[in-house]
Short mmCIF file of C-alpha atoms and ligand atoms in Angstrom, two decimals:
data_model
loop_
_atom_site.label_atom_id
_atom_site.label_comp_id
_atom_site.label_asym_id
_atom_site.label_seq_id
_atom_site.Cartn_x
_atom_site.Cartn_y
_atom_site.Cartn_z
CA UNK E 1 12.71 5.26 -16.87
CA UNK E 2 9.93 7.22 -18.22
CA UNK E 3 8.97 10.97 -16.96
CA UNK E 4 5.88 12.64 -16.28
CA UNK E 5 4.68 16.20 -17.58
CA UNK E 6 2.54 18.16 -15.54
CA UNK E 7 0.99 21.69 -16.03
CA UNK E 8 -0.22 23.19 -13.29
CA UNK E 9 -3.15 25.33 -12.87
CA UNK E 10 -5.67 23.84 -13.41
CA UNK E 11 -8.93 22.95 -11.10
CA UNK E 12 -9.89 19.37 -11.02
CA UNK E 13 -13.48 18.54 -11.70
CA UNK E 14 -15.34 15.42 -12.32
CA UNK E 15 -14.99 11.73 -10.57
CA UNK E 16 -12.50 9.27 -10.64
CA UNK E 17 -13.21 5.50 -9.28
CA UNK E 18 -10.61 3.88 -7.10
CA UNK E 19 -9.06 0.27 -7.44
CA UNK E 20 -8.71 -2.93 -5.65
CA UNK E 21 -5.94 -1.75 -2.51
CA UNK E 22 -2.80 -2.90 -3.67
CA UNK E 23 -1.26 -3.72 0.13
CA UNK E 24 -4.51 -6.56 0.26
CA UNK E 25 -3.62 -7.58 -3.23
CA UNK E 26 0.12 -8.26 -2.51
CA UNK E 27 -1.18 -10.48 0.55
CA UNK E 28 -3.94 -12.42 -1.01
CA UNK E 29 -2.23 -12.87 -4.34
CA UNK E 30 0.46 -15.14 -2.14
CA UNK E 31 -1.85 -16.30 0.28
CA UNK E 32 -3.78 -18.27 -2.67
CA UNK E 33 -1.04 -20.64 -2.69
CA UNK E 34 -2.09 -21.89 0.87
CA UNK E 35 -4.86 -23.73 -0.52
CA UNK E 36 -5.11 -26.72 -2.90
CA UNK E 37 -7.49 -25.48 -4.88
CA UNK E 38 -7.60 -22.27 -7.70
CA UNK E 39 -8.78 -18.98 -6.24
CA UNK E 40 -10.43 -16.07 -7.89
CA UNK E 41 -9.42 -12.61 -6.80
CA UNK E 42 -11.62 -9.88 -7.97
CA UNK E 43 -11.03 -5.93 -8.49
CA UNK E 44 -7.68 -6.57 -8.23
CA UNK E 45 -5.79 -3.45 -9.52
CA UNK E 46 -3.89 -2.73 -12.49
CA UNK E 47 -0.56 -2.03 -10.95
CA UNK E 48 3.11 -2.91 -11.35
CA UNK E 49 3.03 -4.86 -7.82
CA UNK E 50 0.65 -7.09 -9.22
CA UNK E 51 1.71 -7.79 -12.43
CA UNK E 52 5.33 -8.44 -10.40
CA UNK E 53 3.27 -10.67 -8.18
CA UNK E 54 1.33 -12.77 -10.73
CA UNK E 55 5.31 -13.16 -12.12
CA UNK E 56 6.59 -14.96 -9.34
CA UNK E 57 3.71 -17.16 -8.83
CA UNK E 58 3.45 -18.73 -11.77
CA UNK E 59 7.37 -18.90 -11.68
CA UNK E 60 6.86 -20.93 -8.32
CA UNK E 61 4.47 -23.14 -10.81
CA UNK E 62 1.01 -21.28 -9.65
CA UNK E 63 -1.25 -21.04 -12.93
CA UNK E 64 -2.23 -17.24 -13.00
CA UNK E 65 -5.36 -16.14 -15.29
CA UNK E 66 -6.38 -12.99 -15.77
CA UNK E 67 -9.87 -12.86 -17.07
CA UNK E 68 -11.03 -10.32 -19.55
CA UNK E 69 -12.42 -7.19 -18.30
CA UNK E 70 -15.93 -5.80 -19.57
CA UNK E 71 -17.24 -2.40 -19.51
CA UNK E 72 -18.91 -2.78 -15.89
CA UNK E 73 -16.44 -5.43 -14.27
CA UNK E 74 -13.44 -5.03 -11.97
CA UNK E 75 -10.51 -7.10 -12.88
CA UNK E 76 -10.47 -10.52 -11.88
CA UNK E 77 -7.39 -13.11 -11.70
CA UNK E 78 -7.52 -17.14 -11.15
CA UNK E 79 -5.03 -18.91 -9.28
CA UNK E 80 -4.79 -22.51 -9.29
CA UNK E 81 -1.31 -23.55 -7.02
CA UNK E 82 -1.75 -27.19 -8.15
CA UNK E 83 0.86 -26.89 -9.86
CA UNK E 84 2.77 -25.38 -7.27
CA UNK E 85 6.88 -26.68 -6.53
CA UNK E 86 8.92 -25.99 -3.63
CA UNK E 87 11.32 -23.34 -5.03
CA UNK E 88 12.71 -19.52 -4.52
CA UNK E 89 11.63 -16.73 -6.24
CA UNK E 90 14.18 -15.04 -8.26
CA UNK E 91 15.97 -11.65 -6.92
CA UNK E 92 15.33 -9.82 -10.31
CA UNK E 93 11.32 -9.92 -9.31
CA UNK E 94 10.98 -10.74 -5.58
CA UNK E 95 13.78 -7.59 -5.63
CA UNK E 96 11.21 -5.41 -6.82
CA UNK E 97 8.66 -5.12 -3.81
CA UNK E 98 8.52 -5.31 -0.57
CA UNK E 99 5.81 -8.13 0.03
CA UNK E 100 7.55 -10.50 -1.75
CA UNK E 101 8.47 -11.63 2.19
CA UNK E 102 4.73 -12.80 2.06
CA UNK E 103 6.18 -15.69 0.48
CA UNK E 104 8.50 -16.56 3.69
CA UNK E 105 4.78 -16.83 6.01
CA UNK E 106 3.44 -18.86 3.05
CA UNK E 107 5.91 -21.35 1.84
CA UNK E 108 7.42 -21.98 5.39
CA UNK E 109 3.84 -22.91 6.23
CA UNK E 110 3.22 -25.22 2.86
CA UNK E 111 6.59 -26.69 2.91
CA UNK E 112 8.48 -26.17 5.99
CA UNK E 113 10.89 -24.20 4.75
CA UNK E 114 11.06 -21.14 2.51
CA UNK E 115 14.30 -19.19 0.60
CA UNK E 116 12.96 -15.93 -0.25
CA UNK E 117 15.49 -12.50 -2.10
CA UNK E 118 15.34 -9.98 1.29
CA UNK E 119 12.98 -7.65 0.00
CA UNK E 120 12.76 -4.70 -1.93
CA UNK E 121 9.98 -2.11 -2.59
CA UNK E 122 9.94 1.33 -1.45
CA UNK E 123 13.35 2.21 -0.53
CA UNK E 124 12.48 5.65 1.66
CA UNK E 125 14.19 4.26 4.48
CA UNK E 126 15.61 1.09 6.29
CA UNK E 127 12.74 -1.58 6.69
CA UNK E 128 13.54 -4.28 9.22
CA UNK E 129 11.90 -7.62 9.38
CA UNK E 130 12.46 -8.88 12.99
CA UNK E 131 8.95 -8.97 14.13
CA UNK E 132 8.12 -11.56 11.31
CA UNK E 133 11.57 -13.33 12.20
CA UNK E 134 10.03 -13.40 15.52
CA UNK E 135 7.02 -14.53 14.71
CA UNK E 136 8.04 -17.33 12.57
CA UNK E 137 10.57 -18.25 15.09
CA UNK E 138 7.85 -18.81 17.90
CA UNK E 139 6.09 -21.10 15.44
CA UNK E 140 9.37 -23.52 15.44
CA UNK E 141 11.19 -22.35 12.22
CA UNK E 142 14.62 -21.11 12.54
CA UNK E 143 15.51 -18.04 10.10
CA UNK E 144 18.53 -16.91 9.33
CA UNK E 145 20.05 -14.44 6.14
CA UNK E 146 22.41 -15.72 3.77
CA UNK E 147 24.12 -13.92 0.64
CA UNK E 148 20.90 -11.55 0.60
CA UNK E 149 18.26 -14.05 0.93
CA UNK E 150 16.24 -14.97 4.41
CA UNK E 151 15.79 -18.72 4.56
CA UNK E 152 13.47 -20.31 7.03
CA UNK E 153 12.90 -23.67 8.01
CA UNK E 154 11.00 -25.54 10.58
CA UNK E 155 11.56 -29.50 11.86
CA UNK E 156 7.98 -30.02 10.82
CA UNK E 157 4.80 -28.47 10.55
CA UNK E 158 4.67 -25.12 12.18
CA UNK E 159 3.30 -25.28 15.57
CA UNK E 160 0.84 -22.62 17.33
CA UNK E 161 2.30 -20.33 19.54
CA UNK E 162 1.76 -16.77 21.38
CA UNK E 163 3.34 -13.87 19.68
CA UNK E 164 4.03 -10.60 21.10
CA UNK E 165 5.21 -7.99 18.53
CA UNK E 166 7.30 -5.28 19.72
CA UNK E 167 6.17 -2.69 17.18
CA UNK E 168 2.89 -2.51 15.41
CA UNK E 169 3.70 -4.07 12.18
CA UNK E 170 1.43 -4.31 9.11
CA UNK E 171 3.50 -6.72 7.59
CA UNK E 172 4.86 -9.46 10.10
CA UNK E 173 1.35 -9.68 11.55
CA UNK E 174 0.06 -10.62 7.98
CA UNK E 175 3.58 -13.27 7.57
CA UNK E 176 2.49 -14.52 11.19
CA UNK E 177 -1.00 -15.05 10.14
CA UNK E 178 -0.34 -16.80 6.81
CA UNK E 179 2.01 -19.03 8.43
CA UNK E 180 0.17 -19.64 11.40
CA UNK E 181 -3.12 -20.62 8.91
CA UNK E 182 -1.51 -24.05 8.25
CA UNK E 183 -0.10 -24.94 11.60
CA UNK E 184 -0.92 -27.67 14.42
CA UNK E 185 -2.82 -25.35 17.22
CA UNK E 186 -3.46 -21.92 18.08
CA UNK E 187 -1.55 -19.04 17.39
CA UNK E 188 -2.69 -15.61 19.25
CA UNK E 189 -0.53 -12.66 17.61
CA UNK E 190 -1.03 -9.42 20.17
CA UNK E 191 -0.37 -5.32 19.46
CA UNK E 192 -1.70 -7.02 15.74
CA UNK E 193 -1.97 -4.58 13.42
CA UNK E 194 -5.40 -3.42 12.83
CA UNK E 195 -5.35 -2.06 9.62
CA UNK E 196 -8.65 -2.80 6.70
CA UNK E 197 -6.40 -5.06 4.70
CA UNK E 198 -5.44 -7.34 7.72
CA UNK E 199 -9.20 -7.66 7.76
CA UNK E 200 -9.26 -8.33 4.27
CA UNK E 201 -6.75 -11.37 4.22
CA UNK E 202 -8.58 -13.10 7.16
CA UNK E 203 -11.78 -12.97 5.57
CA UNK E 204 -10.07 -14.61 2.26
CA UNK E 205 -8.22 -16.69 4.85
CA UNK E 206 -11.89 -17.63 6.23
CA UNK E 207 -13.48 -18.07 2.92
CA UNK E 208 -10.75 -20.66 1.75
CA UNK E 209 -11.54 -22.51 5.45
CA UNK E 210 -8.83 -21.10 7.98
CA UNK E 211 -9.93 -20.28 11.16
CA UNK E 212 -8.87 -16.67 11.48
CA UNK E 213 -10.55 -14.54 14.62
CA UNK E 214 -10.20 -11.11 15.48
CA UNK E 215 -8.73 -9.18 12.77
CA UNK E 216 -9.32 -5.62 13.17
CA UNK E 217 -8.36 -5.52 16.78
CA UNK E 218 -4.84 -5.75 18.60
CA UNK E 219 -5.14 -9.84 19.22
CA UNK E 220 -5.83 -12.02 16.29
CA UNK E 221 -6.38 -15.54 17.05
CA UNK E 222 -5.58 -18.34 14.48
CA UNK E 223 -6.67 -21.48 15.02
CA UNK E 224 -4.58 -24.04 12.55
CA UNK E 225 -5.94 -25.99 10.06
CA UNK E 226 -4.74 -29.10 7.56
CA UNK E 227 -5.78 -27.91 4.59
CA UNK E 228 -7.29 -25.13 2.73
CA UNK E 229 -9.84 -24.75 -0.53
CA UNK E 230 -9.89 -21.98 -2.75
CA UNK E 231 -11.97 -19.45 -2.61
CA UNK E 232 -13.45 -16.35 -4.50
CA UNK E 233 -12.86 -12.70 -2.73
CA UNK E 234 -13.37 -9.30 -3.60
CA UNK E 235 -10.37 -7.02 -2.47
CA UNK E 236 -11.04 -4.21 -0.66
CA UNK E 237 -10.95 -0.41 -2.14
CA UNK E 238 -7.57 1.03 -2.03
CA UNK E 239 -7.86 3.85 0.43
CA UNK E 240 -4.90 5.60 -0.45
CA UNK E 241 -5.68 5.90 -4.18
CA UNK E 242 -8.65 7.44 -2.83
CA UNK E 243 -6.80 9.61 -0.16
CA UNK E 244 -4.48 10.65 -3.43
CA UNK E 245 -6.99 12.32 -5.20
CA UNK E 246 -9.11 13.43 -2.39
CA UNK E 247 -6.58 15.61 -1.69
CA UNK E 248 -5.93 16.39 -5.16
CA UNK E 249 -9.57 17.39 -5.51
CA UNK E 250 -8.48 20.29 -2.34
CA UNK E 251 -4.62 21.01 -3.68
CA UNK E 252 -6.25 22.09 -6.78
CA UNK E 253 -9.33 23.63 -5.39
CA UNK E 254 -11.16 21.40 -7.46
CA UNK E 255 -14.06 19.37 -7.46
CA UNK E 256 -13.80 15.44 -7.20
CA UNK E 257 -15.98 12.81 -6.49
CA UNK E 258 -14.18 9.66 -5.47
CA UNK E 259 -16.21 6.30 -6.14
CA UNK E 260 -15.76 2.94 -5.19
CA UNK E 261 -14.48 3.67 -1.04
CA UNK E 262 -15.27 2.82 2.09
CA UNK E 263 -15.58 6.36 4.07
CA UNK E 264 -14.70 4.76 7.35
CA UNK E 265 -11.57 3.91 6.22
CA UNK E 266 -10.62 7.47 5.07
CA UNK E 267 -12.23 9.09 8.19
CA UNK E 268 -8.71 10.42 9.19
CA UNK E 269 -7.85 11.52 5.65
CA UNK E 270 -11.34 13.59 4.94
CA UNK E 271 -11.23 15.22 9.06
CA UNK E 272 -8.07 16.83 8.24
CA UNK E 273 -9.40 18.11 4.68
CA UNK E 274 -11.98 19.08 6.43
CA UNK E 275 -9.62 21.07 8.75
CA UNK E 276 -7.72 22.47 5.63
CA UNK E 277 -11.11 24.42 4.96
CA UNK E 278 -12.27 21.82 2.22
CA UNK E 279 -15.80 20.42 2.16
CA UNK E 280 -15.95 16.89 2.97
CA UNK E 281 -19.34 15.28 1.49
CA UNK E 282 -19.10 11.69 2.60
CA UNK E 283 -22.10 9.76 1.12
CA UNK E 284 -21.71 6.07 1.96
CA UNK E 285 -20.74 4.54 -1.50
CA UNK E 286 -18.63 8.12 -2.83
CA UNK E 287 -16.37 10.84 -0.94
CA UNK E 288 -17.23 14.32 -3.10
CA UNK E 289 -14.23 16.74 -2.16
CA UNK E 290 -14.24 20.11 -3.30
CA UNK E 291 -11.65 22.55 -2.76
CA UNK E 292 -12.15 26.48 -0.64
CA UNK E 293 -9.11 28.41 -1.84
CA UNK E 294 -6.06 28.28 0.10
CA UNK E 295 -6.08 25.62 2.58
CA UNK E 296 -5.61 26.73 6.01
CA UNK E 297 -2.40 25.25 7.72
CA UNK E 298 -2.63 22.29 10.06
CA UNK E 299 -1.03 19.79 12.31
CA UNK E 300 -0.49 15.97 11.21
CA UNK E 301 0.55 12.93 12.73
CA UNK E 302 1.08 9.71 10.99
CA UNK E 303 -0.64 6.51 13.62
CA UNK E 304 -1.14 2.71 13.25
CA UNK E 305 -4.92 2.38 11.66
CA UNK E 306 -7.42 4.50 12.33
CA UNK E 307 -4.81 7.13 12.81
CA UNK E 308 -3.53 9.48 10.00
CA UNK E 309 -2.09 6.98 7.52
CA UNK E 310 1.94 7.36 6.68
CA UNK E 311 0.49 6.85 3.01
CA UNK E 312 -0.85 9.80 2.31
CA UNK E 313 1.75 11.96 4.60
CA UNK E 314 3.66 12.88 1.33
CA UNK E 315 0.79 13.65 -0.43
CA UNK E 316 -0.99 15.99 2.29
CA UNK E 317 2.69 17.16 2.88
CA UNK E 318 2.58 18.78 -0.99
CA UNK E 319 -0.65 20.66 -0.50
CA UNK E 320 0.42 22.24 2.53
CA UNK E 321 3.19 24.01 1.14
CA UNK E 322 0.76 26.75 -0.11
CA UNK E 323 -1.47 26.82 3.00
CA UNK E 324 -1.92 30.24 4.52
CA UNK E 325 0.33 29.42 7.65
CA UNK E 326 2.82 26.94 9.27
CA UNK E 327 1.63 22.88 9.03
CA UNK E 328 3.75 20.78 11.75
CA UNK E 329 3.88 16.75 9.80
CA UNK E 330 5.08 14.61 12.43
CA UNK E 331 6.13 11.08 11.10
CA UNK E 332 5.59 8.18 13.98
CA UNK E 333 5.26 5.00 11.60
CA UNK E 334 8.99 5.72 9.60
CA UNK E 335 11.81 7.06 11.34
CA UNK E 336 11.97 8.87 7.88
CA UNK E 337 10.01 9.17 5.09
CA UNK E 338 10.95 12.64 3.74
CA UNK E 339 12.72 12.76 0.71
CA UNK E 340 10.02 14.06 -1.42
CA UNK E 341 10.91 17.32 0.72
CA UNK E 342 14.36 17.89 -1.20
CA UNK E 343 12.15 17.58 -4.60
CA UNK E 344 9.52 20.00 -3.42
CA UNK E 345 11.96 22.49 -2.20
CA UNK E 346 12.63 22.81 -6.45
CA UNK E 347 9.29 24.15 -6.62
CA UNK E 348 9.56 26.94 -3.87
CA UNK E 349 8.36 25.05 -0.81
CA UNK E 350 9.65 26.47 2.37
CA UNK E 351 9.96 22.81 4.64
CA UNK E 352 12.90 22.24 7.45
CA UNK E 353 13.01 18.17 8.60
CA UNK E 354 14.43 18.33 12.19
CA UNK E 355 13.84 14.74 13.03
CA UNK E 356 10.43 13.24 12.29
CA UNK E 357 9.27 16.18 12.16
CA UNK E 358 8.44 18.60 9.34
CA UNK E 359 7.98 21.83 9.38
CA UNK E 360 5.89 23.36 6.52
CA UNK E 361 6.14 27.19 5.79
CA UNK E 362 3.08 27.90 3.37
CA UNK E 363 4.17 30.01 0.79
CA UNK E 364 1.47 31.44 -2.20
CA UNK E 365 2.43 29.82 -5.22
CA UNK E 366 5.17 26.76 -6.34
CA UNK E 367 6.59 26.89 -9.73
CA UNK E 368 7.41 23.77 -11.85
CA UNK E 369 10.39 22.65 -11.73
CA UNK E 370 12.50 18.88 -12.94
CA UNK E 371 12.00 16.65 -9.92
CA UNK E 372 12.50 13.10 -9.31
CA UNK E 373 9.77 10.18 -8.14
CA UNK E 374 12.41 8.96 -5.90
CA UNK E 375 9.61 6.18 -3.99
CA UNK E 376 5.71 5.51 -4.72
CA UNK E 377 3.92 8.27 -2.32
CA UNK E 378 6.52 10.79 -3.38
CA UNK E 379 6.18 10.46 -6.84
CA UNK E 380 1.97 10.94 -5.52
CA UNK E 381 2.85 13.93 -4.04
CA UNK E 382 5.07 15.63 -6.41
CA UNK E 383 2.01 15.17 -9.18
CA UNK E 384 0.24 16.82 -6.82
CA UNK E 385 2.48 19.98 -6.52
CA UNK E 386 2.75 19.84 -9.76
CA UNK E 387 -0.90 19.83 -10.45
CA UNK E 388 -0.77 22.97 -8.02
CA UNK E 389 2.21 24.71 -9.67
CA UNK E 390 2.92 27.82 -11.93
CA UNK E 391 4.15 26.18 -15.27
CA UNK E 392 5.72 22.59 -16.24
CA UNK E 393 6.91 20.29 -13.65
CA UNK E 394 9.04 17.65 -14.88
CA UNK E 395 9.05 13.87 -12.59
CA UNK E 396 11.70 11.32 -13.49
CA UNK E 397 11.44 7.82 -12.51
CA UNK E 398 7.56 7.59 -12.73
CA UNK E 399 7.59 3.76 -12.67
CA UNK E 400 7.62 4.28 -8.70
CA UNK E 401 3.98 5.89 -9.33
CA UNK E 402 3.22 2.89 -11.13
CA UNK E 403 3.82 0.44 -8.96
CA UNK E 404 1.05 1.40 -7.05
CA UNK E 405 -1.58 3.27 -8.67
CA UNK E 406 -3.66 2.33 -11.49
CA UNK E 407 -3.51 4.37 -14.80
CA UNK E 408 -2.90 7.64 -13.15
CA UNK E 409 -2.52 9.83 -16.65
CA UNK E 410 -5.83 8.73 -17.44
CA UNK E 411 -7.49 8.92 -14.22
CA UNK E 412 -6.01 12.47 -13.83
CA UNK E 413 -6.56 13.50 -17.10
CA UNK E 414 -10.11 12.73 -16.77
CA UNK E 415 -10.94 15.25 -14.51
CA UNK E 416 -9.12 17.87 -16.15
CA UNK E 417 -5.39 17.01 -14.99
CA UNK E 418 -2.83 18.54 -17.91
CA UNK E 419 -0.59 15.74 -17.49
CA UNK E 420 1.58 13.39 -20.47
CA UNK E 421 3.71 10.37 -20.27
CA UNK E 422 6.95 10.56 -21.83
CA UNK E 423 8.29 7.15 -22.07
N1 EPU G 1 9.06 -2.66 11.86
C1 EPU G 1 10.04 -3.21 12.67
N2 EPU G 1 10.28 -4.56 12.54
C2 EPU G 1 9.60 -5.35 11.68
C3 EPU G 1 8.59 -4.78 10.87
C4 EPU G 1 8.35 -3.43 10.99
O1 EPU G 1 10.68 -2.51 13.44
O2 EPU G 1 9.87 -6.54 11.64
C5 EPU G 1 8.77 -1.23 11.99
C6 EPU G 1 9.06 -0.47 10.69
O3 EPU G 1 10.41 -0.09 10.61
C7 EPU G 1 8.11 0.70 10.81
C8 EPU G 1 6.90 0.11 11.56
O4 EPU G 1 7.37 -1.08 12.18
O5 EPU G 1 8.70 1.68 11.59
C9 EPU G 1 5.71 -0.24 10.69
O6 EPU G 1 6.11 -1.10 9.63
P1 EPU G 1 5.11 -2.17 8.97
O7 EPU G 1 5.68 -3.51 9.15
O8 EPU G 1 3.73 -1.91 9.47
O9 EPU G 1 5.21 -1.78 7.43
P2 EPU G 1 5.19 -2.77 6.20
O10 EPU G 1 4.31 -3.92 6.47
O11 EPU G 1 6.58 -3.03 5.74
C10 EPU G 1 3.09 -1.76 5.07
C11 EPU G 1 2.77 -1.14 3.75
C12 EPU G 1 3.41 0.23 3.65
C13 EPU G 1 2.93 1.10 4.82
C14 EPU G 1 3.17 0.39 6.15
C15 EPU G 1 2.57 1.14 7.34
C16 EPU G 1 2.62 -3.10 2.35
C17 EPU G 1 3.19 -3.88 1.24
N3 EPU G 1 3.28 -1.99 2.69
O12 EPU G 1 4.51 -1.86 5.11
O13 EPU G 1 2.94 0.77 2.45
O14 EPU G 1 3.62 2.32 4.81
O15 EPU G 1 2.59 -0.91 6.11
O16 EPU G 1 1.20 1.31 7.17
O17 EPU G 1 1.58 -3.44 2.88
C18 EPU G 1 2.96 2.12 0.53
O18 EPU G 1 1.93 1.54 0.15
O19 EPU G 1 3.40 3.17 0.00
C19 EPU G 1 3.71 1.57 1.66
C20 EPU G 1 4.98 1.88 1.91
#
């Protein structure tokens, strides 16, 4: 485990350009192996999750290129499933994140049945997956978990069917989609989730020849199909990289320009900066944010796309333990995602967790302080107090912050960030 040194104090200036979004990438990545043909993925980010990813598919016999990358270019990755055999992914890599279940949707569809390691990931708090056993269940497969692994199967093909889902879930109504892509009839999933990357599958789905309607609203309709092509698809920003240091760009009361985003998506994210007293320059293509002293203190609630996403709770959560009053962070989407409180207490932070709810005392300064990246956003957040901090913070386990964001020394550091990598 490496650990991350941070000295605080210092304003952020300059512009930092955002990624592919890692939660589209760990759904097209698999959903490439619906068709018979290579894919090309492009922008796809430099992350742990995707490296993990590109693992198990060419372990399942999926050729993986990764072209190289010029000056001006995103990343870009070729899959070509021909070579693709009916097998499990092994627990030391499908272990390691949580949309390795992507393969269940995918395989069960191919194949007709699917063995996939229960899931890991992001370990803030227990992560069901009955909505997707649902789902997959209406479609004809039985599911059931054995020795740690889930293990669908269905008599034949996967047949269309209406799907309620009990909870607005980001990831069974992607599984439901990519298994309902290859199956005989129509499958209408309702209370979908409506989130930018759901979009983003459908319209790779789409380009590779499913018929995938409605994504972006609470009833997706999939019409099944025999067969799919590849296709070539451009992943969507990552709006929590960009939500990251957005509100780095306030915590620091710094200056940052944020390329490569699609404002609508962060319209939740840059009204409550906004709130905080920060100026919010939204300008189509870029987000500028620049920072106005303390922030003032305000209320959050984490919501299902558009509302304020559980992503960036942690991160927000950080910069209002200096605010010039009381913040309220109420947290709908986990039943808890608040162990980055414990680590931020270290640093002086005055917070008390009654529930899902958060209570944040603003107090004027934190100190640094040894702290531990104990899941992705919280490692994102405690950078961020630590960019905000009097003296050296010290966060262990950093690999957590690299599963999901893209070279963050060197993105930091280019805007002024005192940061170092100690492997
Ligand atoms: N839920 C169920 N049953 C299910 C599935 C979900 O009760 O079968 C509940 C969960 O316990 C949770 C709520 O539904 O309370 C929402 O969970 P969802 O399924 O939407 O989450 P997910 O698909 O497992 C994705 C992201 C998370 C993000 C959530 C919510 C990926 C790989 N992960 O998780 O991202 O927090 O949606 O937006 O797409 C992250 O990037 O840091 C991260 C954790």
């Amino acid at each position: 485990m490496s650990k991350l040194v941070v000295t605080g104090g210092h304003r952020l200036i300059g512009r930092i350009r955002v990624g592919g979004r890692k939660n589209s990438a760990v759904a097209i990545l698999p959903a490439t192996l619906l068709a018979d043909g290579p894919s090309i993925v492009e922008s796809v980010p430099d992350i742990q999750d995707v490296s993990v990813y590109c693992e198990i598919l060419r372990h399942l016999g999926a050729k993986v290129t990764h072209f190289p990358v010029r000056d001006s270019e995103a990343p870009r990755v070729m899959i070509d499933p021909r070579g693709l055999a009916q097998g499990t992914p092994p627990e030391s890599l499908a272990g390691k994140l949580r949309a390795s279940y992507y393969l269940l949707g995918v395989l069960l569809a191919r194949y007709g049945q699917a063995e996939v390691p229960f899931p890991g990931g992001c370990d803030f708090v227990t992560r069901p997956i009955d909505q997707h056993v649902k789902g997959f269940t209406a479609l004809g497969a039985t599911v059931k978990v054995e020795d740690g692994i889930v293990k669908a199967r269905a008599p034949g093909r996967l047949v269309g069917a209406h799907v309620y889902l009990d909870v607005v879930s980001v990831g069974a109504t992607i599984n439901i989609m990519l298994a309902a892509t290859l199956a005989d009839g129509v499958t209408v999933i309702e209370n979908a989730a409506k989130e930018p990357h759901v979009v983003d599958l459908a319209n790779y789905l789409n380009a590779a020849g499913a018929q995938v309607k409605g994504a972006g609203t609470d009833i997706i309709r999939i019409t099944g199909v025999t067969r799919l092509e590849g296709a070539t698809h451009a992943l969507i920003p990552d709006e929590i990289e960009a939500a990251t240091y957005m509100i780095a760009a306030a915590a620091t009361d710094g200056d940052i320009t944020v390329e490569n985003v699609i404002p609508k998506h962060l319209e939740s994210v840059s009204a409550k900066l906004a709130e905080t007293g920060a100026e919010v320059e939204d300008n189509g293509d870029y987000i500028r944010v620049k920072g106005n002293g303390r922030p003032r203190p305000v209320a959050i609630k984490t919501l299902p796309y558009p509302g304020f996403p559980t992503d960036a709770q942690e991160q927000i959560t950080a910069m209002l333990t200096v605010a010039s009053g009381t913040s309220l962070v109420t947290e709908t989407i986990w039943e808890s995602r608040f162990k980055h409180v414990d680590e931020l207490k270290r640093m002086g932070a005055q917070i008390t967790v009654d529930g899902r709810m958060a209570v944040v005392e603003g107090v004027t300064r934190l100190t640094g302080a040894s702290v531990k990246a104990t899941d992705l956003r919280a490692g994102a957040a405690l950078t961020i107090a630590g960019l905000m901090a009097e003296g050296e913070t010290e966060i262990l386990d950093i690999e957590h912050i690299e599963r999901g964001y893209e070279r963050p020394v060197e993105k930091l550091s280019s805007v002024g960030a005192k940061l170092r990598k100690i492997p």
